Coordinates of N, CA and C in Angstrom, one line a residue:
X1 N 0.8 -1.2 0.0 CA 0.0 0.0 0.0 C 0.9 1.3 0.0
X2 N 2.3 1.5 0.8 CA 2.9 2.5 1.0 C 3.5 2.8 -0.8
X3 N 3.8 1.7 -1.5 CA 4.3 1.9 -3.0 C 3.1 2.5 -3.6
X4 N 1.9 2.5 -3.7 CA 0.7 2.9 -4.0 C 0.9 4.2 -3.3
X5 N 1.3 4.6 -2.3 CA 0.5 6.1 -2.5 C 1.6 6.8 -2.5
X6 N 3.0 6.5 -2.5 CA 4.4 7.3 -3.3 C 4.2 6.9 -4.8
X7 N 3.6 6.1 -5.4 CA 3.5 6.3 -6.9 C 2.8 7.5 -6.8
X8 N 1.1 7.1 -6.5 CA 0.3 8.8 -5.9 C 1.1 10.0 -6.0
X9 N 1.8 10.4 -5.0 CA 2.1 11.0 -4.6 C 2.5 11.6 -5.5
X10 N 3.7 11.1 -6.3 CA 5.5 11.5 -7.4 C 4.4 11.8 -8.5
X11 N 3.3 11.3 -8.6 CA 2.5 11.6 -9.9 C 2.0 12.9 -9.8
X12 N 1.4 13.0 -8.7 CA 0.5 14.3 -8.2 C 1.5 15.2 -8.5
X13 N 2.9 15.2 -7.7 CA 3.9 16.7 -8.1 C 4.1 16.6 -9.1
X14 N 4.8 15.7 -9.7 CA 4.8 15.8 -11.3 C 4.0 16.5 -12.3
X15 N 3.0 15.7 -12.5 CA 1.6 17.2 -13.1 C 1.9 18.2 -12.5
X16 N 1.8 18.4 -11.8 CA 1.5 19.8 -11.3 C 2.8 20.7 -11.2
X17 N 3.9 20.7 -11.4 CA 5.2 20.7 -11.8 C 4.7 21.3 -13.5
X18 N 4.7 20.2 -13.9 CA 4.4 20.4 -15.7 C 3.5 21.3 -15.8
X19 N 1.9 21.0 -15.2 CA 1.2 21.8 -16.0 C 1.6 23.7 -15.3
X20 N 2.4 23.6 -14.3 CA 2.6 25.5 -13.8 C 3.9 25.6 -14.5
X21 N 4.6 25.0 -15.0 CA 5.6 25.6 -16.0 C 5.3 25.8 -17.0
X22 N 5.0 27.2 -17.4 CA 5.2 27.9 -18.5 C 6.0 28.2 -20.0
X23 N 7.4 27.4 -19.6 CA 8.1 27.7 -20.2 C 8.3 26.1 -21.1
X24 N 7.8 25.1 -20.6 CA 7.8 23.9 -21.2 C 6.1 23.8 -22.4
X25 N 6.7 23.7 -23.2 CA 5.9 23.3 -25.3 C 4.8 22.4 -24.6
X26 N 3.8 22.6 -25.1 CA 2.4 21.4 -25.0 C 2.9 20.4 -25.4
X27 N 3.8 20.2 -26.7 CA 4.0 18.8 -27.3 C 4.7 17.9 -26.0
X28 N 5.8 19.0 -25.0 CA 6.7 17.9 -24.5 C 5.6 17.7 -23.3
X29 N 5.2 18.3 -22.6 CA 4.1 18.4 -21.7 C 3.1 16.6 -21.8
X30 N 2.7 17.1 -23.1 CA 2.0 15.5 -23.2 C 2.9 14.8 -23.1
X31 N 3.9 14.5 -23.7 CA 4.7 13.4 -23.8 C 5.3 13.0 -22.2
X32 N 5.4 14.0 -21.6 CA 5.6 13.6 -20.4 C 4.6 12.9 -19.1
X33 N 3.3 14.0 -19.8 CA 2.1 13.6 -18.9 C 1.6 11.2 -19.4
X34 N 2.5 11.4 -20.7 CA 1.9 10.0 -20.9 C 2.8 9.2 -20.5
X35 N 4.3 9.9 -19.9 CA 5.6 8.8 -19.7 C 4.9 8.5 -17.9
X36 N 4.1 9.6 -17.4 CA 3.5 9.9 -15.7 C 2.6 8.8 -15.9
X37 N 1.9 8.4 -16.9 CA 0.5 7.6 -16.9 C 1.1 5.9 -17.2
X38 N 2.0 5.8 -17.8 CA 2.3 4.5 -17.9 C 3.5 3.7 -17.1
X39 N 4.6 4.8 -16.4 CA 4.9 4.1 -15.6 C 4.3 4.0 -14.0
X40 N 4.8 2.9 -13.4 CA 4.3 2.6 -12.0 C 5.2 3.0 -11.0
X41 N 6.3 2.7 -11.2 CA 7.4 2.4 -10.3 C 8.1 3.8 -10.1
X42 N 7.5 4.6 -8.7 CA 8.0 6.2 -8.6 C 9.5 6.2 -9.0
X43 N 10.5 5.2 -8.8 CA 12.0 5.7 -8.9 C 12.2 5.7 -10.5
X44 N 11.4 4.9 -11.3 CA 11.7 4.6 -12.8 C 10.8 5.8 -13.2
X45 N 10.0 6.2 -12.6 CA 9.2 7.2 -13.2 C 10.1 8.9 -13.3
X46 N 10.6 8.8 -12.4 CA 11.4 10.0 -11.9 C 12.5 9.8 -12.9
X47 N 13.0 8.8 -13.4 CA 14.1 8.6 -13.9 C 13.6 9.0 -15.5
X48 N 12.7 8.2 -16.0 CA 11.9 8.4 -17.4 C 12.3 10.0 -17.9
X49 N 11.3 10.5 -16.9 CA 11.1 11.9 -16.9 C 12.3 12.7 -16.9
X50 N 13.3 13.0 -16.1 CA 14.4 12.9 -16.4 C 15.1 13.0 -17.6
X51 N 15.5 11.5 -17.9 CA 16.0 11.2 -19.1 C 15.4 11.6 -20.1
X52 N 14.0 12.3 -20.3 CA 12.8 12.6 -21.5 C 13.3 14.1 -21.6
X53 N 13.6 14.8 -20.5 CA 13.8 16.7 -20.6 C 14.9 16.3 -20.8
X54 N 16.3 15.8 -20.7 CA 17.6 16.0 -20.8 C 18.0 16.0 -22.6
X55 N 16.6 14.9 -22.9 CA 17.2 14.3 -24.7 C 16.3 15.4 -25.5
X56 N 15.0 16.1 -24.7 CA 14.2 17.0 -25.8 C 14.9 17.7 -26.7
X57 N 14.6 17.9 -27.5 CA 15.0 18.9 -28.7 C 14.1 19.5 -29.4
X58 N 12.7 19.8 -29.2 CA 11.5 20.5 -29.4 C 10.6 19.9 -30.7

């Protein structure tokens, strides 16, 4: 149950992270909001995401 609600959690800041930055393209915004929806695992999620803004190129 505790891995359930730190998934919760890392997801809730996440969105909400993305959607109040301004400075981040709608295109990468989805792409990230869909990397938030399909993984589970908060430390691989964090990592995804990560690795997704470091390689963008618009």
């Amino acid at each position: 149950m505790a891995d359930n609600l730190d998934e919760k959690a890392v997801k809730e800041v996440l969105k909400k992270i993305i959607e109040n930055n301004n400075t981040i393209p709608y295109k990468a915004k989805a792409e990230i909001k869909a990397i938030i929806e399909m993984e589970h695992n908060p430390e691989k999620l964090l990592q995804e995401c990560l690795l997704y803004m470091l390689s963008y190129r618009g």
